[in-house]
Amino acid sequence: DLLGELIGRSDVFSAHLAIAEDPMLRESVETKIEEGMTAERAVESSCAEISGMMEQLEDEYLRERATDVRDVCTRIRQALRGTEAANPFANLGPEAIVVADELTPSDTAMMDFSRIVGFVTRDGSTTSHVCIIARNQCVLAMVGVGDDIARIETGDRLILDGIRGEILIDPDPATEEHYRRRAREIETERLRLMDFGRLRAVTTDGRPVAVFANVANTDEVRTAIDAGADGIGLYRSEFLYMLHPDDYPDEQTQFEAYRAAAELCGERSLIIRTLDIGGDKALPYMHAPREENPFLGWRAVRISLSMPELFEAQIRALLRASAYGNVKIMFPMITSLDEFRRAREVVERCKAALGREGIAFNPAIETGIMVETPAAVLTADLLAAEADFFSIGTNDLTQYTLAIDRQNEKLDEFYNPHHEAVLRMIQMTIDGAHKAGKWAGICGELGADTTLTERFVEMGIDELSVAPSMVLSVRSKICEMA
Ligand code: PEP
Ligand code: MG
């Protein structure tokens, strides 16, 4: 379906257009041409400088964007030379696996996905665009494999085990048969789950439990809806800010992204979280000071409240998008009623301004709180009196409750989101919400843990927001309890 394929990739390519039009790239190329370089050399040299700079950045997502810069520059140089790149994927047989050092969005644009079942790349991470495209196309991608990739030769038979993260080269017939059987079982399970695509999950006592999805961008909203999500429970807006290499996205840019997401959702809820930067996520153009304890530092709503202009641009964009769908606003890392009230005041101020300017928005837009600090849990009753809903961020709530850094691999054996303390925190949050007649959901990774689904439902959870690929598993689990 060519149209679907083009739509699926449009976000990646609009990012590429932005790179091609980037003033830094343009100025650098123009200066080099004025200094006497040929246009092609000037593009090559500017590209090396800019992508080299990006590779030095701490943030993994931004580092990945260096690949995009190189990709765009290669295309510009080809255009300057007037040479069309030959399509290296023209002669692939069926069930092909593409193995490459790196794959760019332009490479993938040349692929016939009816013949490709997987990618293996030496470089890249799960946030790279090739992964986004792989997800959209439902092909398996194993990226960042490293130098081991040299062990694979053209023509080898490969098995990609995405569950274990293993690549098997030239497997014996018994292994191949074992994997083909597993693949059939997984496919049968996938088809079984598809029956739950149009169902609503309801508990034995007739209480509906919404199964929402978490997304990082507007493109993924489409994936989530196709995957059967009842709505979007967490749109992580910071990815929009990370996509912009040198400055904050302005109100209009944000409005367009949120409006597109709202239109895709129609009547479904679209809960957009305001900027959650800081901790492990940095914006290079923000020049935030280095901190001893970034996770206890200047992050999330604390940044928004101390940078009113930045916050207002986002709130205005969200309000304007609310005229096009069922948008709700959610604030991350709230620790007190006072913080929530301050955030709400900004919403009210922006509403008044938009009203004066005659710009449409939903005056009854709901505002909710991400419950991810013990302080918010312990004051859930106070917060619920004023917030419209709660969404529990178990990733952060676990680290703050257990005093364990969620990023530190050495602590993996101690980071236990099943800890009774975390589960009690969840119960307290739900109870606090219900006493005030509000709803509570979970949008942290724990929400997708199907060994706990029954327990969450018994606790009275109203919504679970999970990765799009987990929507049907979670919904089937709830339906099977009935
Ligand atoms: C969480 O903390 O559980 C959460 C959903 O937010 P993030 O993972 O983006 O911090
Ligand atoms: Mg969080």
XYZ file of N, CA, C and O in Angstrom, residues 192-271:
320
model
N -5.087 -14.417 17.143
C -6.059 -14.563 18.228
C -6.305 -13.194 18.876
O -7.434 -12.791 19.126
N -5.188 -12.471 19.098
C -5.303 -11.167 19.764
C -6.063 -10.161 18.909
O -6.723 -9.269 19.426
N -5.971 -10.348 17.576
C -6.651 -9.388 16.698
C -8.153 -9.352 16.962
O -8.798 -8.336 16.760
N -8.703 -10.491 17.467
C -10.135 -10.511 17.804
C -10.464 -9.470 18.865
O -11.604 -9.066 19.024
N -9.448 -9.068 19.643
C -9.697 -8.106 20.716
C -9.558 -6.666 20.228
O -9.725 -5.732 20.993
N -9.216 -6.520 18.943
C -8.965 -5.193 18.390
C -10.149 -4.252 18.514
O -9.991 -3.096 18.815
N -11.345 -4.790 18.298
C -12.506 -3.904 18.319
C -13.310 -4.007 19.610
O -14.308 -3.355 19.780
N -12.848 -4.868 20.521
C -13.568 -5.022 21.788
C -13.231 -3.890 22.747
O -12.206 -3.243 22.613
N -14.077 -3.659 23.736
C -13.721 -2.796 24.846
C -13.517 -3.727 26.025
O -14.275 -4.666 26.215
N -12.481 -3.458 26.813
C -12.238 -4.320 27.961
C -13.188 -3.930 29.088
O -13.310 -2.762 29.433
N -13.884 -4.944 29.624
C -14.824 -4.702 30.722
C -14.548 -5.734 31.801
O -14.295 -6.894 31.497
N -14.603 -5.342 33.063
C -14.345 -6.288 34.146
C -15.608 -7.090 34.440
O -16.686 -6.776 33.927
N -15.453 -8.124 35.309
C -16.605 -8.989 35.645
C -17.789 -8.182 36.145
O -18.928 -8.494 35.841
N -17.509 -7.129 36.907
C -18.635 -6.344 37.427
C -19.057 -5.216 36.467
O -19.700 -4.242 36.866
N -18.637 -5.350 35.203
C -19.153 -4.424 34.186
C -18.442 -3.083 34.123
O -18.909 -2.149 33.475
N -17.298 -2.968 34.795
C -16.573 -1.691 34.794
C -15.616 -1.663 33.596
O -14.814 -2.577 33.426
N -15.695 -0.647 32.742
C -14.762 -0.612 31.609
C -13.353 -0.238 32.053
O -13.180 0.576 32.959
N -12.352 -0.868 31.448
C -10.954 -0.476 31.685
C -10.385 -0.071 30.327
O -10.320 -0.894 29.406
N -10.021 1.185 30.184
C -9.524 1.652 28.890
C -8.097 1.162 28.677
O -7.292 1.157 29.611
N -7.803 0.722 27.444
C -6.419 0.370 27.124
C -5.917 1.408 26.118
O -6.345 1.435 24.967
N -5.061 2.286 26.601
C -4.518 3.368 25.806
C -3.084 3.016 25.381
O -2.531 2.002 25.811
N -2.495 3.892 24.551
C -1.113 3.624 24.123
C -0.211 4.815 24.423
O -0.658 5.962 24.478
N 1.067 4.530 24.614
C 2.095 5.557 24.807
C 2.787 5.802 23.464
O 3.155 4.853 22.776
N 2.976 7.061 23.111
C 3.650 7.377 21.843
C 4.666 8.495 22.028
O 4.591 9.269 22.979
N 5.607 8.548 21.076
C 6.643 9.582 21.135
C 6.420 10.669 20.087
O 7.063 11.707 20.137
N 5.540 10.421 19.134
C 5.318 11.428 18.089
C 4.000 11.151 17.374
O 3.346 10.134 17.625
N 3.661 12.051 16.480
C 2.369 11.951 15.808
C 2.293 10.716 14.905
O 1.254 10.083 14.783
N 3.431 10.356 14.307
C 3.477 9.159 13.469
C 3.045 7.916 14.257
O 2.317 7.061 13.762
N 3.515 7.839 15.484
C 3.186 6.664 16.298
C 1.724 6.647 16.748
O 1.211 5.600 17.130
N 1.060 7.816 16.702
C -0.367 7.842 17.047
C -1.125 6.938 16.067
O -1.984 6.150 16.440
N -0.741 7.045 14.806
C -1.386 6.220 13.773
C -1.140 4.736 14.062
O -2.053 3.919 14.023
N 0.119 4.400 14.373
C 0.459 3.008 14.703
C -0.402 2.530 15.875
O -0.909 1.409 15.868
N -0.543 3.399 16.886
C -1.269 3.016 18.102
C -2.736 2.751 17.795
O -3.323 1.781 18.280
N -3.323 3.600 16.976
C -4.742 3.422 16.659
C -4.928 2.147 15.831
O -5.814 1.351 16.080
N -4.014 1.936 14.872
C -4.075 0.696 14.090
C -3.915 -0.514 14.997
O -4.432 -1.595 14.711
N -3.157 -0.351 16.080
C -2.927 -1.472 16.995
C -4.105 -1.683 17.939
O -4.065 -2.556 18.791
N -5.149 -0.872 17.795
C -6.374 -1.100 18.570
C -6.494 -0.278 19.849
O -7.360 -0.560 20.683
N -5.651 0.739 20.033
C -5.704 1.521 21.272
C -7.006 2.307 21.375
O -7.502 2.831 20.380
N -7.550 2.392 22.607
C -8.779 3.172 22.831
C -8.490 4.668 22.841
O -9.411 5.486 22.820
N -7.220 5.019 22.953
C -6.833 6.426 23.003
C -5.332 6.501 23.227
O -4.656 5.471 23.255
N -4.832 7.710 23.381
C -3.409 7.889 23.678
C -3.303 8.350 25.132
O -3.797 9.415 25.488
N -2.659 7.535 25.959
C -2.573 7.846 27.387
C -1.344 8.653 27.738
O -1.254 9.236 28.821
N -0.374 8.654 26.843
C 0.850 9.431 27.094
C 1.513 9.754 25.757
O 2.013 8.856 25.072
N 1.453 11.027 25.382
C 2.177 11.507 24.210
C 3.361 12.245 24.791
O 3.202 13.273 25.449
N 4.576 11.689 24.603
C 5.765 12.294 25.217
C 6.227 13.471 24.356
O 6.998 13.283 23.413
N 5.775 14.676 24.687
C 6.007 15.830 23.799
C 7.484 16.202 23.684
O 7.879 16.892 22.750
N 8.320 15.759 24.615
C 9.735 16.181 24.564
C 10.445 15.706 23.294
O 11.428 16.309 22.870
N 9.926 14.646 22.655
C 10.592 14.183 21.432
C 10.487 15.221 20.317
O 11.367 15.334 19.484
N 9.403 15.977 20.347
C 9.247 17.062 19.378
C 10.348 18.111 19.593
O 10.920 18.642 18.645
N 10.652 18.368 20.850
C 11.703 19.347 21.177
C 13.075 18.785 20.806
O 13.965 19.509 20.399
N 13.253 17.472 20.958
C 14.559 16.870 20.656
C 14.823 16.827 19.164
O 15.963 16.815 18.732
N 13.732 16.768 18.375
C 13.891 16.712 16.924
C 14.417 18.018 16.363
O 14.940 18.064 15.261
N 14.231 19.095 17.139
C 14.695 20.399 16.670
C 16.119 20.618 17.133
O 16.354 20.751 18.319
N 17.088 20.631 16.201
C 18.490 20.624 16.625
C 18.974 21.918 17.256
O 19.807 21.878 18.144
N 18.452 23.091 16.857
C 19.075 24.281 17.434
C 18.193 25.222 18.216
O 18.682 26.179 18.778
N 16.904 24.983 18.268
C 16.076 25.868 19.104
C 14.766 25.166 19.454
O 14.412 24.167 18.838
N 14.079 25.742 20.441
C 12.791 25.179 20.822
C 11.824 25.259 19.645
O 11.819 26.257 18.920
N 11.001 24.233 19.444
C 9.978 24.350 18.398
C 8.994 25.452 18.806
O 8.596 25.507 19.974
N 8.625 26.328 17.883
C 7.749 27.441 18.287
C 6.300 26.972 18.395
O 5.969 25.818 18.102
N 5.465 27.908 18.827
C 4.052 27.569 19.080
C 3.394 26.955 17.840
O 2.713 25.934 17.930
N 3.632 27.550 16.680
C 2.982 27.088 15.460
C 3.414 25.659 15.104
O 2.594 24.812 14.750
N 4.731 25.398 15.197
C 5.249 24.055 14.896
C 4.595 23.026 15.809
O 4.166 21.947 15.370
N 4.525 23.372 17.099
C 3.924 22.438 18.051
C 2.444 22.253 17.754
O 1.931 21.133 17.755
N 1.760 23.374 17.508
C 0.321 23.311 17.221
C 0.055 22.343 16.062
O -0.828 21.489 16.128
N 0.861 22.439 15.016
C 0.620 21.584 13.846
C 0.782 20.106 14.196
O 0.006 19.260 13.770
N 1.801 19.792 14.985
C 2.022 18.388 15.372
C 0.877 17.888 16.256
O 0.345 16.791 16.056
N 0.469 18.691 17.234
C -0.603 18.269 18.146
C -1.942 18.193 17.417
O -2.753 17.311 17.680
N -2.169 19.155 16.521
C -3.438 19.127 15.788
C -3.525 17.853 14.934
O -4.549 17.185 14.914
N -2.421 17.506 14.247
C -2.437 16.289 13.423
C -2.741 15.071 14.295
O -3.523 14.192 13.918
N -2.145 15.028 15.483
C -2.395 13.902 16.392
C -3.858 13.903 16.829
O -4.506 12.850 16.867
N -4.389 15.095 17.151
C -5.785 15.200 17.619
C -6.743 14.748 16.524
O -7.712 14.039 16.787
N -6.448 15.137 15.291
C -7.334 14.746 14.193
C -7.299 13.238 13.977
O -8.317 12.622 13.701
N -6.108 12.644 14.122
C -6.008 11.190 13.982
C -6.830 10.480 15.061
O -7.423 9.436 14.824
N -6.837 11.057 16.266
C -7.529 10.413 17.391
C -9.044 10.582 17.316
O -9.777 9.781 17.891
N -9.520 11.611 16.644
C -10.969 11.847 16.575
C -11.541 12.011 17.976
O -11.083 12.850 18.744
N -12.531 11.147 18.309
C -13.155 11.264 19.634
C -12.314 10.643 20.734
O -12.560 10.860 21.918
N -11.353 9.836 20.353
C -10.521 9.176 21.380
C -9.732 10.216 22.172
O -9.336 11.241 21.614
N -9.458 9.895 23.432
C -8.645 10.802 24.252
C -7.234 10.882 23.713
O -6.675 9.873 23.262
N -6.669 12.071 23.775
C -5.257 12.248 23.430
C -4.623 13.020 24.594
O -4.835 14.233 24.728
N -3.921 12.305 25.446
C -3.327 12.943 26.623
C -1.893 13.338 26.283
O -1.030 12.474 26.067
